[in-house]
XYZ file of C-alpha atoms in Angstrom:
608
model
C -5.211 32.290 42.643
C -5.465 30.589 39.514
C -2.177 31.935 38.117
C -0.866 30.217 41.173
C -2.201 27.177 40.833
C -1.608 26.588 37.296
C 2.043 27.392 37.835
C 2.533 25.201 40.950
C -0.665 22.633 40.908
C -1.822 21.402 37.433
C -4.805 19.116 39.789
C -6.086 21.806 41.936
C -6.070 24.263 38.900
C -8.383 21.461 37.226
C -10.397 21.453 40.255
C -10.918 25.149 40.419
C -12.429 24.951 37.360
C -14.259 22.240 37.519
C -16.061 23.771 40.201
C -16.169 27.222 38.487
C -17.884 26.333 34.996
C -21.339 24.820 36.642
C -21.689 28.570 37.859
C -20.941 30.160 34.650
C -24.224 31.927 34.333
C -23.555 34.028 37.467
C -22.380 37.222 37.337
C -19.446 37.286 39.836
C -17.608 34.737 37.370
C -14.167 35.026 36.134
C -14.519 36.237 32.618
C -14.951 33.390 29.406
C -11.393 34.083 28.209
C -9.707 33.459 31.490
C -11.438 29.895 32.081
C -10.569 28.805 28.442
C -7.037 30.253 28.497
C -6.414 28.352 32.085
C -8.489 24.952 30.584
C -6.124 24.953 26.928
C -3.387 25.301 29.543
C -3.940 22.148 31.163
C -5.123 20.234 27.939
C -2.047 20.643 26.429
C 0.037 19.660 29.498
C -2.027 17.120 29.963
C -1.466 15.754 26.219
C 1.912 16.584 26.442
C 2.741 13.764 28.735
C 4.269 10.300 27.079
C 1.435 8.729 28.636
C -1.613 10.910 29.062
C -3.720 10.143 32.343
C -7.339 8.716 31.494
C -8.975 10.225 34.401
C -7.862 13.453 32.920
C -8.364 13.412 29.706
C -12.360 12.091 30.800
C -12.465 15.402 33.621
C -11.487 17.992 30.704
C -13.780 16.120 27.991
C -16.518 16.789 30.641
C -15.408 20.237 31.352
C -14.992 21.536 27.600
C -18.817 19.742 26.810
C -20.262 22.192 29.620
C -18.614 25.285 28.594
C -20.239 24.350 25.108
C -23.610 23.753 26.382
C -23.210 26.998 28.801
C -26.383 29.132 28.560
C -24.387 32.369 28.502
C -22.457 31.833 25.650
C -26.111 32.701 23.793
C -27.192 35.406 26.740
C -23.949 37.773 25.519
C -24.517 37.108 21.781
C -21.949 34.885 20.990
C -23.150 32.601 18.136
C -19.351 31.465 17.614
C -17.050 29.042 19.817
C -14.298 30.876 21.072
C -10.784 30.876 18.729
C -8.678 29.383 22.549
C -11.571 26.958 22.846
C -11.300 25.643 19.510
C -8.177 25.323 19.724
C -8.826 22.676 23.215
C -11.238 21.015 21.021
C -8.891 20.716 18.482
C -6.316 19.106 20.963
C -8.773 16.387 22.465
C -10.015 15.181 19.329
C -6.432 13.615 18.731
C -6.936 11.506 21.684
C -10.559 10.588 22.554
C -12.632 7.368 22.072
C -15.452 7.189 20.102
C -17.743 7.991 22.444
C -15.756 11.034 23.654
C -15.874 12.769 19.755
C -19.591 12.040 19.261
C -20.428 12.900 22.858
C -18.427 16.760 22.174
C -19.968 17.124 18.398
C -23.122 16.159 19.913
C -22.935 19.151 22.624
C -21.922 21.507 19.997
C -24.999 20.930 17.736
C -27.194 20.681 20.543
C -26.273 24.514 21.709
C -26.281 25.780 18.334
C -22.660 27.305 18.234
C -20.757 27.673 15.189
C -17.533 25.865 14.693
C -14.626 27.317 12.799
C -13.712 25.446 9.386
C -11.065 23.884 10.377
C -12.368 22.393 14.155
C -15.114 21.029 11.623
C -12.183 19.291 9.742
C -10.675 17.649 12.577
C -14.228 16.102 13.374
C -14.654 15.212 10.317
C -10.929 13.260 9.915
C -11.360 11.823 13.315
C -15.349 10.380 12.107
C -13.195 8.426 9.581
C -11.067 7.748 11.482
C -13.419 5.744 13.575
C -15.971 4.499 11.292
C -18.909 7.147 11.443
C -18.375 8.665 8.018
C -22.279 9.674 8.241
C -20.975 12.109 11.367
C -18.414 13.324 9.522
C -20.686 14.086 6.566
C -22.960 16.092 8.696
C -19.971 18.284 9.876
C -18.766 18.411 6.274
C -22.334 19.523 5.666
C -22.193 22.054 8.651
C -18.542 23.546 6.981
C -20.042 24.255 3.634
C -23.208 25.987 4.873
C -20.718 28.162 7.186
C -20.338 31.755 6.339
C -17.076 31.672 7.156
C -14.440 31.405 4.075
C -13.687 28.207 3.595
C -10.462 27.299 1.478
C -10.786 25.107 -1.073
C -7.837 22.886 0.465
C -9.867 22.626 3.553
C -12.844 21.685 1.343
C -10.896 19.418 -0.744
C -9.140 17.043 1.971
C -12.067 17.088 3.709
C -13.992 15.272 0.326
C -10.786 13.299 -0.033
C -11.067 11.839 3.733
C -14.733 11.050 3.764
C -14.514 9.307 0.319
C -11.169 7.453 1.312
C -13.092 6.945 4.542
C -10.983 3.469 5.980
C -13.961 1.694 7.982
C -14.416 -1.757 7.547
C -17.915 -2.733 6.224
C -19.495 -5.152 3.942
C -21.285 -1.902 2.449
C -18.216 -0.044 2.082
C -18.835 0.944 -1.290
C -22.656 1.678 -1.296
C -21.582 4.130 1.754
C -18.766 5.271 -0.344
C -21.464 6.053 -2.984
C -23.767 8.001 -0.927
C -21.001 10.264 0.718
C -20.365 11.158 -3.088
C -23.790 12.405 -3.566
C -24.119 14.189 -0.517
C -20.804 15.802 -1.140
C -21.982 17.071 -4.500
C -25.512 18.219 -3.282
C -23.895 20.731 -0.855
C -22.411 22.542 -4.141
C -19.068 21.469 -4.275
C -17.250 21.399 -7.562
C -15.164 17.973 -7.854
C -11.754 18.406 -9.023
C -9.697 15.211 -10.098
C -8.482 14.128 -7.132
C -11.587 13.407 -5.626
C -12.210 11.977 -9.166
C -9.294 9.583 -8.080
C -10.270 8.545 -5.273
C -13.922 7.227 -7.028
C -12.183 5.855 -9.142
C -9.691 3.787 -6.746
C -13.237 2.915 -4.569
C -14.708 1.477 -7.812
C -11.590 -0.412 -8.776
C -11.416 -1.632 -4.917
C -14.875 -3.058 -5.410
C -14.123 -4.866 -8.505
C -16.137 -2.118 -10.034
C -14.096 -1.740 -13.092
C -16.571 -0.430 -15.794
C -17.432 2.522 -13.773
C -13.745 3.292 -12.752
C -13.087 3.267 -16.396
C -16.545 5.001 -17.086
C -15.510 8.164 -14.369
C -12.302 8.759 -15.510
C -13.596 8.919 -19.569
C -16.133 11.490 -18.013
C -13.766 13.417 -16.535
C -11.492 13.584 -20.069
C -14.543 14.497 -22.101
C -15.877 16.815 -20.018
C -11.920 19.063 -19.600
C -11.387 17.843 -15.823
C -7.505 17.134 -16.867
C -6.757 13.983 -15.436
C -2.816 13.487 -13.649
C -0.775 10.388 -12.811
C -2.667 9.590 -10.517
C -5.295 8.710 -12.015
C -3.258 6.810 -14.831
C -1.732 4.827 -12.367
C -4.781 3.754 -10.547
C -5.817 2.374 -13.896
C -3.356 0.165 -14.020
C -4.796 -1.668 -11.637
C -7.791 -2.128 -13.895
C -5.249 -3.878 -17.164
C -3.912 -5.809 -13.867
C -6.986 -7.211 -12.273
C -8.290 -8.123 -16.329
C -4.909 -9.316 -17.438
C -5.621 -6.828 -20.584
C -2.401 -5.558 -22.082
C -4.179 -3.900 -24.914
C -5.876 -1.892 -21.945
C -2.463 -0.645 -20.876
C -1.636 0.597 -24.025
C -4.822 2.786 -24.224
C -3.716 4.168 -20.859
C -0.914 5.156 -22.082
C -2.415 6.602 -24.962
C -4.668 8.471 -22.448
C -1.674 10.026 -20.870
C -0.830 11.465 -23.866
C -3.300 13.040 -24.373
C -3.645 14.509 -21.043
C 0.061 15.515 -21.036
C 1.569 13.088 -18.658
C 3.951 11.496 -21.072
C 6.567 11.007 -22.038
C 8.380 13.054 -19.476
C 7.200 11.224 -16.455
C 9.268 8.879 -15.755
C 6.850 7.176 -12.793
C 4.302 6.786 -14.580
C 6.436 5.442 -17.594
C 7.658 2.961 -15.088
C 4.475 1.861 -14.282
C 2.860 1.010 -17.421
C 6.161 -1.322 -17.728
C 5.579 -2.704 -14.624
C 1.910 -3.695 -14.905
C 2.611 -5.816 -18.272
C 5.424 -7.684 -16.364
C 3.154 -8.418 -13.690
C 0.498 -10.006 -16.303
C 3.460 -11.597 -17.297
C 3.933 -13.100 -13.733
C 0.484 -13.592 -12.659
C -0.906 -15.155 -16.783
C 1.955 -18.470 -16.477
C 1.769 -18.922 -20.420
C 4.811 -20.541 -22.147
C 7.846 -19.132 -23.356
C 6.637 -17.316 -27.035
C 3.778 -15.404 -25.091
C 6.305 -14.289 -22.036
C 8.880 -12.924 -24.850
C 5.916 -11.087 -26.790
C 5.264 -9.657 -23.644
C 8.752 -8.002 -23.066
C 8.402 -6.911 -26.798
C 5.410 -5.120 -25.698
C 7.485 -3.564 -22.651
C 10.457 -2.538 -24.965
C 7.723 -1.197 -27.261
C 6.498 1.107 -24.273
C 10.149 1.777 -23.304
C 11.190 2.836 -26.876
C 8.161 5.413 -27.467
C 9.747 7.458 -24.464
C 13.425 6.783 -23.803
C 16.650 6.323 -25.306
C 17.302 2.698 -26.035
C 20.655 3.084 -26.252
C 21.625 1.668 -22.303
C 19.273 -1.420 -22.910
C 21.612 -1.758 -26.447
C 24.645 -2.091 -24.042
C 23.732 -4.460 -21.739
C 22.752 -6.345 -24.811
C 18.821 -6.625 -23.861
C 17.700 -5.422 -26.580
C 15.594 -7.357 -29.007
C 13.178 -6.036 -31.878
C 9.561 -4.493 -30.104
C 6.598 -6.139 -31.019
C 5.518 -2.916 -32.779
C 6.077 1.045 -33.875
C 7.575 2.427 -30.976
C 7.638 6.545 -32.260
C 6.408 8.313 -29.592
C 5.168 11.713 -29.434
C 7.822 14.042 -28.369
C 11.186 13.808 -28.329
C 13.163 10.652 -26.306
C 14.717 11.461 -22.917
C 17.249 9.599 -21.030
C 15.893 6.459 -18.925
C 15.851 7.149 -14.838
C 17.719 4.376 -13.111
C 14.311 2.767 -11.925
C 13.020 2.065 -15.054
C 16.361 0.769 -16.605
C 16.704 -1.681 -13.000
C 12.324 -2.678 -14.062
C 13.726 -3.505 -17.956
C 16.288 -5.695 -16.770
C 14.282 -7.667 -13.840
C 12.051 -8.332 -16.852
C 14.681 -9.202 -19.155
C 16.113 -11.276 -16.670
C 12.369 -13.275 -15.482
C 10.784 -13.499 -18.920
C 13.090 -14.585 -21.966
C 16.806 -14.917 -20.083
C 18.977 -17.717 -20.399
C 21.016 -19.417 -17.624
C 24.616 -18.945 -19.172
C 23.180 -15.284 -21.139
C 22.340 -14.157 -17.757
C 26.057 -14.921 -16.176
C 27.287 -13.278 -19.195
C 24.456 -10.470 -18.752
C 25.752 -9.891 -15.188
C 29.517 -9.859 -16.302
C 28.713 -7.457 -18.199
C 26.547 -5.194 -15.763
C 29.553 -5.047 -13.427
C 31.242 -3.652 -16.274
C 29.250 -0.783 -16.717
C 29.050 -0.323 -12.516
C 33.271 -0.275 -12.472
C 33.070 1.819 -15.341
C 30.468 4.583 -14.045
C 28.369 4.211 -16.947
C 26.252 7.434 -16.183
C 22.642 5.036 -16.753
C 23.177 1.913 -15.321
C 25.862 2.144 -12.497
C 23.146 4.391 -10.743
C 21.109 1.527 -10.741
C 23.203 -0.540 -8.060
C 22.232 1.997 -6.112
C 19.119 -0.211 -4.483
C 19.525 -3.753 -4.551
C 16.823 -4.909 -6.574
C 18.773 -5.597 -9.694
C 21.121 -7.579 -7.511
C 18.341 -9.730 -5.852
C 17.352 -10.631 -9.487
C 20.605 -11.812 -10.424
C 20.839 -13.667 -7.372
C 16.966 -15.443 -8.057
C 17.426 -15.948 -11.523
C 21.005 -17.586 -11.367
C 20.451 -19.597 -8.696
C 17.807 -21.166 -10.172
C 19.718 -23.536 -12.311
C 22.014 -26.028 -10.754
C 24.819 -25.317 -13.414
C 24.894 -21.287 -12.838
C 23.681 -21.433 -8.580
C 27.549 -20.996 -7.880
C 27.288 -17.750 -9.673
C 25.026 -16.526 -6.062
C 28.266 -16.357 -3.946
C 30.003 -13.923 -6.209
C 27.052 -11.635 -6.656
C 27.056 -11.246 -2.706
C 30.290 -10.875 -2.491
C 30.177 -7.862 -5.330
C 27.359 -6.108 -3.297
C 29.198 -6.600 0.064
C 32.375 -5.467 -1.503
C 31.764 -3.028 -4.972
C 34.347 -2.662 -7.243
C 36.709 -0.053 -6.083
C 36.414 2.197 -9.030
C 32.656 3.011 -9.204
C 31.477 6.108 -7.716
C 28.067 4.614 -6.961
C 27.279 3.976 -3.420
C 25.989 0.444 -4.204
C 23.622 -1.057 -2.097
C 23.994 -3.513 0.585
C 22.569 -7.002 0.726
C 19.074 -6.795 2.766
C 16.853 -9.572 4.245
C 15.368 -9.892 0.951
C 18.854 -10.486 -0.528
C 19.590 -13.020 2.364
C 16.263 -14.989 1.574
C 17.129 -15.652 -1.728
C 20.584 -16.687 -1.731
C 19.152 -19.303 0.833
C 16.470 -20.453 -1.140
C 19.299 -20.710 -3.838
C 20.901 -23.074 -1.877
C 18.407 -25.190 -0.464
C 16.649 -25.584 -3.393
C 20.003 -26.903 -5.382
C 20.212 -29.218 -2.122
C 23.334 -27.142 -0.251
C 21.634 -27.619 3.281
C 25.149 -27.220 4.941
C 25.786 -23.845 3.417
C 22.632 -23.049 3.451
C 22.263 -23.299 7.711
C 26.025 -21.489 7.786
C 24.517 -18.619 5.491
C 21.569 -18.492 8.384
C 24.154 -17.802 11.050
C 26.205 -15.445 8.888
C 22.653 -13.710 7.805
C 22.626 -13.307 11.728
C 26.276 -12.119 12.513
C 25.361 -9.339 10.387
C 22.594 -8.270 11.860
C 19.689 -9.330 9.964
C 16.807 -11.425 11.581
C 14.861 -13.883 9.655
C 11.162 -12.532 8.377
C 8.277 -14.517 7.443
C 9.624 -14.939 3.902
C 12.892 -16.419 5.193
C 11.310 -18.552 7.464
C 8.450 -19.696 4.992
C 11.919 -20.214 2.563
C 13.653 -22.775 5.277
C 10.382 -24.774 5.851
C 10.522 -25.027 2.320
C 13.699 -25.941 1.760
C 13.455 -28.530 4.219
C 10.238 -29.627 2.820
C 12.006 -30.226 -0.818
C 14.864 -32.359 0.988
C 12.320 -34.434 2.331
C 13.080 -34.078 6.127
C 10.009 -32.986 7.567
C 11.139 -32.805 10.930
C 13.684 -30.014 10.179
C 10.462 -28.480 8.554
C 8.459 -28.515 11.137
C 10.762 -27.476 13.838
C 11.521 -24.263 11.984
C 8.057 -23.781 12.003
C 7.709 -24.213 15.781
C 10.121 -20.971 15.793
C 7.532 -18.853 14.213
C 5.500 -18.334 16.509
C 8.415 -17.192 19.645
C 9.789 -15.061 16.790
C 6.623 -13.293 16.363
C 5.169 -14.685 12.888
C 2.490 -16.833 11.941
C 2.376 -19.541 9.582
C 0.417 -18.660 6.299
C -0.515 -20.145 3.325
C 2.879 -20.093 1.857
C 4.088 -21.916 4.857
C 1.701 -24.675 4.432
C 1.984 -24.739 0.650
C 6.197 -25.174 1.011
C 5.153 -28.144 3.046
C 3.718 -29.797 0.679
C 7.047 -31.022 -1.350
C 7.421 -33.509 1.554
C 6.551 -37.175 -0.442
C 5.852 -39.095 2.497
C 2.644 -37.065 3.743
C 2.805 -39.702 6.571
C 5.834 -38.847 8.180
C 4.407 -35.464 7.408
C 1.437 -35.714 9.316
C 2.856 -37.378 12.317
C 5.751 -34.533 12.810
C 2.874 -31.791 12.575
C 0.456 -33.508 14.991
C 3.030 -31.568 17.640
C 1.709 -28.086 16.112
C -1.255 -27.275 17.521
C -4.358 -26.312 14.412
C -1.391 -27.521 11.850
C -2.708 -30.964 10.506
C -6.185 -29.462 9.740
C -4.310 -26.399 8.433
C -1.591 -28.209 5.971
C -4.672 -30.464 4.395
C -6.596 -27.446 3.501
C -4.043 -26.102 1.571
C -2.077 -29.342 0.394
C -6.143 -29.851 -1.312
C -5.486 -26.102 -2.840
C -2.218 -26.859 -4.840
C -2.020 -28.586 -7.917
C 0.153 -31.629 -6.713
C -2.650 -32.958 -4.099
C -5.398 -33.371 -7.190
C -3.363 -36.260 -7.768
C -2.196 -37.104 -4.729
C -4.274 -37.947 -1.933
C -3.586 -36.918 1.461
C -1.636 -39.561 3.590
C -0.629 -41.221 0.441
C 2.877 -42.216 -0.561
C 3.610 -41.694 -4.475
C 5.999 -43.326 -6.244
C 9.920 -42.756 -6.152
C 9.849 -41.787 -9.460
C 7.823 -38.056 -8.900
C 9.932 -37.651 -5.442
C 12.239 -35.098 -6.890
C 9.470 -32.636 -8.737
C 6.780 -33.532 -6.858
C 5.037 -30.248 -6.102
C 5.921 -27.961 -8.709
C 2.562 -25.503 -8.159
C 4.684 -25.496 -4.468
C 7.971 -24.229 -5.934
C 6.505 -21.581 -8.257
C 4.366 -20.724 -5.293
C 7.606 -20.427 -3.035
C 9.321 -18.442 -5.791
C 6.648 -15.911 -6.646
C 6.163 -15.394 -3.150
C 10.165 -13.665 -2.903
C 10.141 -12.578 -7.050
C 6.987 -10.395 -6.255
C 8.487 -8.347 -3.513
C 11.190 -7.143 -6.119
C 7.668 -4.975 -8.261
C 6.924 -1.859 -6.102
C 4.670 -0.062 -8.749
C 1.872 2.265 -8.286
C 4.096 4.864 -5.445
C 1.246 7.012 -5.101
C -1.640 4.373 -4.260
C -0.238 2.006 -2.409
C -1.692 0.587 1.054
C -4.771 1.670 0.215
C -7.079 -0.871 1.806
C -9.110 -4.263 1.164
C -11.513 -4.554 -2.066
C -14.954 -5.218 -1.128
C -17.921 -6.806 -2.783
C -19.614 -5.169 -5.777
C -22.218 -2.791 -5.602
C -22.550 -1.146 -8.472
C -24.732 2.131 -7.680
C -21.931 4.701 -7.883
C -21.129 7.382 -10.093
C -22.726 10.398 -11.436
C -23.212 12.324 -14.605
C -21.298 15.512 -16.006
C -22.825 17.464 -17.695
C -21.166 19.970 -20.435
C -19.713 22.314 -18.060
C -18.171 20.053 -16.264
C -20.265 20.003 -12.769
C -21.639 16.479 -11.704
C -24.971 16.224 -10.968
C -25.900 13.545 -8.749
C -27.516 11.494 -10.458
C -27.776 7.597 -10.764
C -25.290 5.560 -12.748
C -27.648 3.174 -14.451
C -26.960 4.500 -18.008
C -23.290 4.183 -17.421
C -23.654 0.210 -16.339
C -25.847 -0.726 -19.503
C -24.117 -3.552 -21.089
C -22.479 -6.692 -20.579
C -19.077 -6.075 -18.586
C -18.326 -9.933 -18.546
C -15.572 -9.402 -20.352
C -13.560 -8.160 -17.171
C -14.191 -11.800 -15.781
């Protein structure tokens, strides 16, 4: 009957066994394996559906937590969930609520069954998943105890999920913290990528000393650190603005063995000084001893020989002999040294003669840089960098043209213009005051398929902004919210150009929130310390009237060009500091957990 039912009537088959499994403990009941084959059956037509039915999906939660808590599972000796109703457990947790998972780990430690390894993993990844990483620490807890053989990758994600665990929470770190110690009290060794991710939770909480303090542990004590880990130091020379702290990274690496033939990592030690570069806004001298410090770097590793070519070469700011013999330059890092070039010590008319040249090399299939045109980053900094100066801007419709049409004899398959591109050709030209090309290039960007994002939109208030119409501002604004966006900081900040904060004020009245919104952050730029709200300034500082707005504008398109750190990225918000992590190794190289309070002796103001 069942056979029948399954194969012609999925409900009545869920019926059937709903009102089998209440009787379990009598004797004239189909056999265990029969009732879990028939129930992972239905769960995984059920699941199979594009949209699973509720009402199931409750009925079979209810069903699996009674075959758990079924008194003859212990009367015939079996100490062990069945492999077939693991495996329905293992289905449902990728669907249930909250309450669901804790309700169906809470029958299973209530009846005293065992759970295979890896059903405990998938509690523990959905516990994290849902912001009870102290449920998913008791299951860890439950795995390791197990006398089953557990593999050490099982073991491993599962520390690497509880310590990475994504829940919101004020005490994010502390909790963080006290996973660690629990982990390491059950007996587990750490290897370095939980190591990494202790690290990345310390640099997350502004917790630099003991990032810096775990991964020194870990080199003393032989736990061989990777690129990981160099790279999520970075962010450490980032947050502190300390170049000289990059530079004993990549000593570091060294060391460890992950230079010079690593080519990501090489690329982001570059990458983190230019983005001191960006973020420190010093003058001129210190921006060019910066890229000295980059072509130092560079030099220690790689041939300098492309860099020579394109004539971006100057002399390093020191010895740049490296350890080990110089390799060739992957395209990425040659596109990084030329965005750098190009943003920290290039010239309007050495940068159109820098780009001549570039399109040289791509028509020639110069085995190094033609590859290069391959993404359009390079291309989007020609494009920024040009078309910031009113004497070179004209320069911006020949670079699009030469990534919509390449030059015939290259090889490369050069990349296409993007939304990116789009947004910065039109900040090009409404920032050099070309609003008629500027609203044409908006309905080509269109023709070909590209909608506006945020950044282009945020770009066109601005633009408007800086030719003083206001109105045209704040109608473009009105379209964010149809076109699925919401206006930000940067949109409030590119209104702030406007002189006549009157006219201003009156057009955004329309915009429901706006007013309030535009004089918090007018008050947040440099521009309104001298300019009061509502005021009109003189003539004379119309035309460079919000500078802090432009180089907000302009950092807010430049900084999408720097993708570093690959292999951390998206990794969540930073949260306060509490500084009670970390744990001692000791000589063999197990950590004991222990407190940190040795480790945060001494003053760490420095990183402030």
């Amino acid at each position: 009957m069942m056979l029948w039912t399954l194969q012609h009537d999925h409900r009545k088959a869920l019926a059937c066994l709903e009102a089998t499994v209440p009787d379990l403990a009598e004797k004239a009941c189909p056999p265990h394996y029969a009732i879990v084959t028939a129930l992972e059956f239905l769960t995984r037509e059920h699941l199979g559906r594009q949209v699973p039915d509720m009402e199931w999906n409750d009925r079979l939660f209810r069903l699996v937590c009674q075959l758990v808590k079924a008194s003859y599972l212990q009367d015939i000796g079996h100490c062990e969930l069945t492999s077939p109703l693991q495996k329905v457990v293992h289905l449902l947790l990728r669907h249930p609520d909250p309450i669901q998972a804790e309700t169906l780990y809470g029958a299973v430690v209530d009846s005293g069954v065992r759970l295979l390894p890896g059903t405990l993993l998938e509690f523990i990844l959905k516990f994290t998943q849902i912001g009870r990483p102290d449920i998913g620490m008791d299951a860890f807890k439950r795995m390791a105890a197990s006398p089953a053989d557990v593999s050490y990758d099982v073991v491993q994600k599962s520390c690497l999920t509880l310590l990475r665990s994504p829940f919101a929470s004020a005490e994010r770190y502390r909790v963080q913290s006290q996973l660690w110690t629990a982990i390491l009290e059950t007996g587990v060794r750490p290897e370095m990528p939980m190591l990494n991710a202790m690290i990345l939770n310390a640099i997350e909480a502004d917790d630099f000393q003991t990032a810096y303090a775990i991964s020194e542990r870990a080199r003393v004590h032989g736990i061989r650190q990777n690129t990981i880990t160099f790279t999520t130091l970075l962010k450490i020379a980032l947050h502190s603005r300390d170049e000289s702290l990059v530079e004993k990274i990549m000593l570091m690496a060294e060391e460890a063995g992950a230079l010079p033939r690593n080519n990501q990592l090489l690329f982001n030690l570059v990458t983190t000084i230019m983005q001191i570069a960006l973020t420190s806004g010093t003058d001129d001298s210190s921006q060019l001893s910066r890229y000295r410090f980059m072509l130092q770097i560079y030099a220690r590793y790689c041939d300098v020989a492309p860099l020579q070519e394109l004539g971006i070469w100057v002399n390093p700011l020191g010895s740049s002999n490296g350890p080990g013999p110089i390799s060739q330059p992957s395209p990425q890092l040659i596109s990084m040294m030329i965005l750098s070039y190009l943003r920290l010590c290039g010239r309007p008319f050495s940068i159109k003669q820098l780009y001549h040249r570039y399109q040289g090399f791509l028509a020639q299939n110069h085995p190094l840089i033609a590859p290069t045109a391959e993404t359009e980053h390079v291309g989007n900094a020609f494009l920024y960098t040009l078309g910031q100066n009113r004497a070179t801007f004209t320069m911006c419709s020949t670079i699009l043209r030469n990534m919509l049409v390449p030059p015939a004899s290259t090889n490369v398959k050069v990349a296409k213009p993007t939304t990116r591109t789009w947004t910065i050709l039109l900040r090009c030209y409404f920032f050099n005051g070309q609003r008629a090309a500027g609203e044409k290039l908006i309905a080509m960007m269109r023709e070909r398929g590209f909608e506006p994002n945020i950044v282009t939109m945020n770009t066109i208030i601005a633009g408007y902004a800086k030719m003083q119409d206001p109105a045209a501002a704040v109608d473009v604004m009105q379209q964010l919210e149809p076109a699925g966006f919401e206006a930000n900081s940067y949109t409030y900040r590119g209104l702030t150009q406007v002189v006549n904060r009157d006219e201003l004020l009156n057009a955004l009245r329309n915009v429901g929130g706006a007013t309030d919104q535009f004089r918090e952050d007018a008050e947040a730029t440099e521009d309104s310390k001298a300019v009061e709200i509502g005021h009109v300034p003189s003539p004379q500082a119309s035309p460079q009237a919000s500078p802090q707005a432009s180089r907000s504008s302009q950092g807010n398109i430049f900084k999408e060009f720097y993708q570093p750190f690959e292999e951390t990225k998206d990794l969540g918000e930073a949260t306060g500091r509490q500084p009670d992590l970390l744990c001692q190794i000791e000589p063999r190289g197990k950590l004991e957990p222990s407190a940190l309070q040795g480790l945060l002796e001494g003053d760490d103001s420095y990183l402030y």
